[in-house]
Amino acid sequence: VAPEAFLAPPPIAKTLKLPTEHRATMYRSRAAAVAVAIALAAPAAATVDCGGHFASECSACPQGNGESWCNGACAWKSGLFDGNSGTCVPKKEKVAEGLAYLTGFGISAFLMLIFACVYQAKVVEKIGTLPELDIAARERGLFECFKEPQTVLHTVFCLPVVAAKNYSAAEVMGFWPGCILTFILSNIPPLFCLNVLVRSVLAWKVDQRMGRERGPAKGCLINLFCMPC
């Protein structure tokens, strides 16, 4: 029904010839009913509470204003490296993603812990520490690692344990601190740059112990594009 129909003189007012003040009261009542109907119809079309305003869905909440307009039933999901490039998603979806990530992180940490305990007992303790070496003349090519597939698989899938073994053998860092540090830095994406920096410094110290001087800058580039290398 069009709003004009509500504001038209009611038939009963013409039939009963009500006084002017009574007609005015009926007009005001109808106008109030129209206002209430319009107010109730607006949220029906925009069913998502953005915190201070409504929208058809969470992704439409920001309207170009970023995180400050993403509240209520929605939450801001930041980009990987830039928080301003995020998106507005349902709060339940963000919570579910967080729980899934924490579950995966916990399972991965538990499995890595078991492997690290076995690896320490069977490999690290038997190796001990390395003496001062000079392997500069034994420099190998870029793809020489593929000649030793077992080492490649260990390094790719168990990087924290293998890296910690190298740190321990070169007396750069203890096995468990190195393992925990490498695991945390390798599994939290926002810490990627810090991971590259820390790994480059530690690898440089290992190289010094082994008599190989490739410099921290070269080590930084290697860790940036090929972390297991």
mmCIF file of C-alpha atoms in Angstrom:
data_model
loop_
_atom_site.group_PDB
_atom_site.id
_atom_site.type_symbol
_atom_site.label_atom_id
_atom_site.label_comp_id
_atom_site.label_asym_id
_atom_site.label_seq_id
_atom_site.Cartn_x
_atom_site.Cartn_y
_atom_site.Cartn_z
ATOM 1 C CA VAL A 1 0.000 0.000 0.000
ATOM 2 C CA ALA A 2 1.372 3.407 -0.933
ATOM 3 C CA PRO A 3 2.120 5.787 1.959
ATOM 4 C CA GLU A 4 -0.316 8.320 0.483
ATOM 5 C CA ALA A 5 -3.145 5.897 1.180
ATOM 6 C CA PHE A 6 -2.408 6.053 4.911
ATOM 7 C CA LEU A 7 -2.512 9.849 4.888
ATOM 8 C CA ALA A 8 -5.782 10.115 2.953
ATOM 9 C CA PRO A 9 -8.885 11.107 4.977
ATOM 10 C CA PRO A 10 -10.310 7.946 6.561
ATOM 11 C CA PRO A 11 -13.789 7.013 5.268
ATOM 12 C CA ILE A 12 -15.134 6.874 8.789
ATOM 13 C CA ALA A 13 -14.236 10.522 9.297
ATOM 14 C CA LYS A 14 -16.429 11.513 6.318
ATOM 15 C CA THR A 15 -19.314 9.220 7.341
ATOM 16 C CA LEU A 16 -19.450 10.247 10.976
ATOM 17 C CA LYS A 17 -18.437 13.860 10.298
ATOM 18 C CA LEU A 18 -15.983 13.884 13.184
ATOM 19 C CA PRO A 19 -14.849 17.181 14.669
ATOM 20 C CA THR A 20 -11.705 18.738 13.222
ATOM 21 C CA GLU A 21 -9.573 17.966 16.289
ATOM 22 C CA HIS A 22 -10.538 14.274 16.133
ATOM 23 C CA ARG A 23 -9.633 14.124 12.458
ATOM 24 C CA ALA A 24 -6.239 15.688 13.200
ATOM 25 C CA THR A 25 -5.614 13.024 15.848
ATOM 26 C CA MET A 26 -6.430 10.244 13.374
ATOM 27 C CA TYR A 27 -4.125 11.806 10.739
ATOM 28 C CA ARG A 28 -1.264 11.957 13.260
ATOM 29 C CA SER A 29 -1.844 8.327 14.243
ATOM 30 C CA ARG A 30 -1.716 7.228 10.616
ATOM 31 C CA ALA A 31 1.438 9.284 9.984
ATOM 32 C CA ALA A 32 3.112 7.656 13.006
ATOM 33 C CA ALA A 33 2.132 4.214 11.685
ATOM 34 C CA VAL A 34 3.730 5.034 8.326
ATOM 35 C CA ALA A 35 6.970 6.177 10.033
ATOM 36 C CA VAL A 36 7.145 2.977 12.092
ATOM 37 C CA ALA A 37 6.534 0.824 8.996
ATOM 38 C CA ILE A 38 9.330 2.571 7.081
ATOM 39 C CA ALA A 39 11.738 2.280 10.039
ATOM 40 C CA LEU A 40 11.036 -1.452 10.360
ATOM 41 C CA ALA A 41 11.367 -2.053 6.627
ATOM 42 C CA ALA A 42 14.870 -0.481 6.408
ATOM 43 C CA PRO A 43 16.740 -3.055 8.537
ATOM 44 C CA ALA A 44 14.862 -5.836 6.710
ATOM 45 C CA ALA A 45 16.714 -4.958 3.510
ATOM 46 C CA ALA A 46 20.022 -4.471 5.388
ATOM 47 C CA THR A 47 20.127 -7.397 7.774
ATOM 48 C CA VAL A 48 23.753 -7.171 8.966
ATOM 49 C CA ASP A 49 24.625 -5.016 11.971
ATOM 50 C CA CYS A 50 27.901 -3.245 11.191
ATOM 51 C CA GLY A 51 27.992 -1.476 14.553
ATOM 52 C CA GLY A 52 26.246 1.880 14.168
ATOM 53 C CA HIS A 53 24.790 1.172 10.718
ATOM 54 C CA PHE A 54 23.389 -1.674 8.653
ATOM 55 C CA ALA A 55 24.420 -3.295 5.367
ATOM 56 C CA SER A 56 23.323 -6.169 3.164
ATOM 57 C CA GLU A 57 26.439 -8.175 4.152
ATOM 58 C CA CYS A 58 29.649 -7.722 6.124
ATOM 59 C CA SER A 59 31.745 -7.025 3.045
ATOM 60 C CA ALA A 60 29.564 -3.960 2.366
ATOM 61 C CA CYS A 61 30.005 -2.478 5.856
ATOM 62 C CA PRO A 62 33.245 -0.474 5.358
ATOM 63 C CA GLN A 63 32.006 1.554 2.356
ATOM 64 C CA GLY A 64 35.578 2.667 1.771
ATOM 65 C CA ASN A 65 36.220 3.600 5.422
ATOM 66 C CA GLY A 66 38.249 0.547 6.385
ATOM 67 C CA GLU A 67 38.361 -1.216 9.734
ATOM 68 C CA SER A 68 36.609 1.550 11.709
ATOM 69 C CA TRP A 69 33.300 0.765 9.946
ATOM 70 C CA CYS A 70 33.527 -2.997 10.488
ATOM 71 C CA ASN A 71 31.997 -3.746 13.903
ATOM 72 C CA GLY A 72 28.866 -5.270 15.374
ATOM 73 C CA ALA A 73 28.309 -8.750 13.952
ATOM 74 C CA CYS A 74 31.345 -8.365 11.684
ATOM 75 C CA ALA A 75 35.103 -8.321 12.243
ATOM 76 C CA TRP A 76 38.045 -6.978 10.256
ATOM 77 C CA LYS A 77 40.314 -9.571 8.674
ATOM 78 C CA SER A 78 43.682 -7.952 8.013
ATOM 79 C CA GLY A 79 45.783 -8.662 4.961
ATOM 80 C CA LEU A 80 48.919 -10.786 5.204
ATOM 81 C CA PHE A 81 51.402 -7.889 5.263
ATOM 82 C CA ASP A 82 49.186 -4.774 5.205
ATOM 83 C CA GLY A 83 46.388 -4.305 7.722
ATOM 84 C CA ASN A 84 44.686 -1.676 5.529
ATOM 85 C CA SER A 85 44.153 -4.195 2.723
ATOM 86 C CA GLY A 86 41.903 -6.463 4.782
ATOM 87 C CA THR A 87 38.252 -7.354 4.372
ATOM 88 C CA CYS A 88 35.183 -7.246 6.582
ATOM 89 C CA VAL A 89 33.868 -10.743 7.328
ATOM 90 C CA PRO A 90 31.271 -12.237 9.701
ATOM 91 C CA LYS A 91 32.653 -12.451 13.224
ATOM 92 C CA LYS A 92 31.781 -16.148 13.427
ATOM 93 C CA GLU A 93 33.820 -16.842 10.291
ATOM 94 C CA LYS A 94 36.898 -15.108 11.722
ATOM 95 C CA VAL A 95 36.596 -17.003 15.010
ATOM 96 C CA ALA A 96 36.257 -20.311 13.134
ATOM 97 C CA GLU A 97 39.371 -19.547 11.061
ATOM 98 C CA GLY A 98 41.306 -18.668 14.209
ATOM 99 C CA LEU A 99 40.312 -21.921 15.923
ATOM 100 C CA ALA A 100 41.241 -23.931 12.808
ATOM 101 C CA TYR A 101 44.651 -22.247 12.666
ATOM 102 C CA LEU A 102 45.333 -22.837 16.374
ATOM 103 C CA THR A 103 44.277 -26.485 16.040
ATOM 104 C CA GLY A 104 46.610 -27.020 13.088
ATOM 105 C CA PHE A 105 49.414 -25.185 14.877
ATOM 106 C CA GLY A 106 48.961 -27.335 17.987
ATOM 107 C CA ILE A 107 48.946 -30.613 16.063
ATOM 108 C CA SER A 108 52.020 -29.578 14.073
ATOM 109 C CA ALA A 109 53.840 -28.554 17.273
ATOM 110 C CA PHE A 110 52.982 -31.852 18.968
ATOM 111 C CA LEU A 111 54.234 -33.958 16.048
ATOM 112 C CA MET A 112 57.379 -31.840 15.745
ATOM 113 C CA LEU A 113 58.024 -32.242 19.481
ATOM 114 C CA ILE A 114 57.874 -36.036 19.240
ATOM 115 C CA PHE A 115 60.207 -36.068 16.240
ATOM 116 C CA ALA A 116 62.600 -33.620 17.942
ATOM 117 C CA CYS A 117 62.867 -35.837 21.036
ATOM 118 C CA VAL A 118 63.722 -38.885 18.925
ATOM 119 C CA TYR A 119 66.077 -36.899 16.682
ATOM 120 C CA GLN A 120 67.951 -35.432 19.631
ATOM 121 C CA ALA A 121 68.491 -38.843 21.219
ATOM 122 C CA LYS A 122 69.551 -40.641 18.036
ATOM 123 C CA VAL A 123 71.385 -37.911 16.097
ATOM 124 C CA VAL A 124 72.161 -34.690 17.979
ATOM 125 C CA GLU A 125 73.668 -36.287 21.085
ATOM 126 C CA LYS A 126 75.847 -38.586 18.957
ATOM 127 C CA ILE A 127 77.130 -35.764 16.754
ATOM 128 C CA GLY A 128 78.141 -33.497 19.594
ATOM 129 C CA THR A 129 79.878 -30.317 18.490
ATOM 130 C CA LEU A 130 81.866 -29.743 15.318
ATOM 131 C CA PRO A 131 85.543 -28.759 15.413
ATOM 132 C CA GLU A 132 86.771 -25.718 13.536
ATOM 133 C CA LEU A 133 86.611 -26.611 9.837
ATOM 134 C CA ASP A 134 87.677 -25.144 6.526
ATOM 135 C CA ILE A 135 85.317 -26.293 3.771
ATOM 136 C CA ALA A 136 85.658 -23.274 1.513
ATOM 137 C CA ALA A 137 87.173 -25.518 -1.180
ATOM 138 C CA ARG A 138 84.158 -27.830 -1.018
ATOM 139 C CA GLU A 139 81.669 -25.245 -2.270
ATOM 140 C CA ARG A 140 78.866 -26.945 -4.181
ATOM 141 C CA GLY A 141 76.455 -25.913 -6.917
ATOM 142 C CA LEU A 142 72.900 -24.735 -6.441
ATOM 143 C CA PHE A 143 71.231 -28.094 -7.186
ATOM 144 C CA GLU A 144 73.792 -30.379 -5.542
ATOM 145 C CA CYS A 145 71.392 -30.928 -2.644
ATOM 146 C CA PHE A 146 69.125 -33.096 -4.806
ATOM 147 C CA LYS A 147 71.829 -35.752 -4.882
ATOM 148 C CA GLU A 148 70.938 -36.404 -1.229
ATOM 149 C CA PRO A 149 67.109 -36.746 -1.222
ATOM 150 C CA GLN A 150 66.913 -37.839 2.431
ATOM 151 C CA THR A 151 68.595 -34.626 3.547
ATOM 152 C CA VAL A 152 66.293 -32.588 1.300
ATOM 153 C CA LEU A 153 63.172 -34.241 2.762
ATOM 154 C CA HIS A 154 64.409 -33.762 6.328
ATOM 155 C CA THR A 155 65.121 -30.091 5.699
ATOM 156 C CA VAL A 156 61.841 -29.309 3.893
ATOM 157 C CA PHE A 157 59.465 -31.090 6.264
ATOM 158 C CA CYS A 158 61.421 -30.916 9.544
ATOM 159 C CA LEU A 159 63.239 -27.598 9.171
ATOM 160 C CA PRO A 160 63.147 -26.574 12.883
ATOM 161 C CA VAL A 161 64.764 -29.844 13.981
ATOM 162 C CA VAL A 162 67.470 -29.868 11.294
ATOM 163 C CA ALA A 163 68.266 -26.178 11.794
ATOM 164 C CA ALA A 164 68.476 -26.672 15.579
ATOM 165 C CA LYS A 165 70.874 -29.597 15.041
ATOM 166 C CA ASN A 166 73.158 -27.343 12.978
ATOM 167 C CA TYR A 167 73.027 -24.575 15.586
ATOM 168 C CA SER A 168 73.825 -27.035 18.353
ATOM 169 C CA ALA A 169 76.691 -28.717 16.477
ATOM 170 C CA ALA A 170 78.254 -25.333 15.653
ATOM 171 C CA GLU A 171 77.707 -24.117 19.243
ATOM 172 C CA VAL A 172 75.662 -21.181 17.972
ATOM 173 C CA MET A 173 72.560 -22.002 20.026
ATOM 174 C CA GLY A 174 71.251 -24.900 22.093
ATOM 175 C CA PHE A 175 69.173 -27.562 20.344
ATOM 176 C CA TRP A 176 65.848 -26.886 22.061
ATOM 177 C CA PRO A 177 66.005 -23.061 21.947
ATOM 178 C CA GLY A 178 66.940 -23.272 18.256
ATOM 179 C CA CYS A 179 64.154 -25.746 17.533
ATOM 180 C CA ILE A 180 61.454 -23.734 19.312
ATOM 181 C CA LEU A 181 62.608 -20.418 17.849
ATOM 182 C CA THR A 182 62.719 -21.762 14.284
ATOM 183 C CA PHE A 183 59.322 -23.473 14.634
ATOM 184 C CA ILE A 184 57.573 -20.329 15.892
ATOM 185 C CA LEU A 185 59.127 -18.004 13.318
ATOM 186 C CA SER A 186 58.440 -20.443 10.477
ATOM 187 C CA ASN A 187 54.754 -20.936 11.307
ATOM 188 C CA ILE A 188 53.559 -17.384 11.951
ATOM 189 C CA PRO A 189 53.267 -15.574 8.567
ATOM 190 C CA PRO A 190 53.483 -11.989 9.951
ATOM 191 C CA LEU A 191 56.931 -12.872 11.365
ATOM 192 C CA PHE A 192 58.306 -13.856 7.955
ATOM 193 C CA CYS A 193 60.721 -10.914 7.669
ATOM 194 C CA LEU A 194 61.975 -11.454 11.221
ATOM 195 C CA ASN A 195 62.393 -15.141 10.421
ATOM 196 C CA VAL A 196 64.568 -14.327 7.385
ATOM 197 C CA LEU A 197 66.731 -11.959 9.440
ATOM 198 C CA VAL A 198 67.216 -14.350 12.387
ATOM 199 C CA ARG A 199 67.886 -17.340 10.139
ATOM 200 C CA SER A 200 70.439 -15.331 8.125
ATOM 201 C CA VAL A 201 72.393 -14.308 11.224
ATOM 202 C CA LEU A 202 72.386 -17.805 12.709
ATOM 203 C CA ALA A 203 73.330 -19.431 9.384
ATOM 204 C CA TRP A 204 76.161 -16.908 9.007
ATOM 205 C CA LYS A 205 77.533 -17.939 12.395
ATOM 206 C CA VAL A 206 77.309 -21.611 11.411
ATOM 207 C CA ASP A 207 79.193 -20.825 8.188
ATOM 208 C CA GLN A 208 81.917 -19.076 10.159
ATOM 209 C CA ARG A 209 82.339 -22.150 12.365
ATOM 210 C CA MET A 210 82.646 -24.319 9.249
ATOM 211 C CA GLY A 211 85.162 -21.992 7.591
ATOM 212 C CA ARG A 212 82.820 -20.849 4.836
ATOM 213 C CA GLU A 213 82.503 -17.097 4.382
ATOM 214 C CA ARG A 214 79.494 -16.273 2.269
ATOM 215 C CA GLY A 215 78.463 -13.183 4.235
ATOM 216 C CA PRO A 216 75.142 -12.291 5.915
ATOM 217 C CA ALA A 217 73.824 -10.463 2.810
ATOM 218 C CA LYS A 218 74.072 -13.569 0.636
ATOM 219 C CA GLY A 219 72.608 -15.647 3.436
ATOM 220 C CA CYS A 220 69.676 -13.208 3.682
ATOM 221 C CA LEU A 221 68.896 -13.607 -0.032
ATOM 222 C CA ILE A 222 69.095 -17.391 0.228
ATOM 223 C CA ASN A 223 66.725 -17.467 3.200
ATOM 224 C CA LEU A 224 64.373 -15.017 1.513
ATOM 225 C CA PHE A 225 63.837 -17.140 -1.601
ATOM 226 C CA CYS A 226 64.736 -20.645 -0.352
ATOM 227 C CA MET A 227 64.315 -21.023 3.402
ATOM 228 C CA PRO A 228 65.393 -24.699 3.571
ATOM 229 C CA CYS A 229 68.635 -23.863 1.719
#
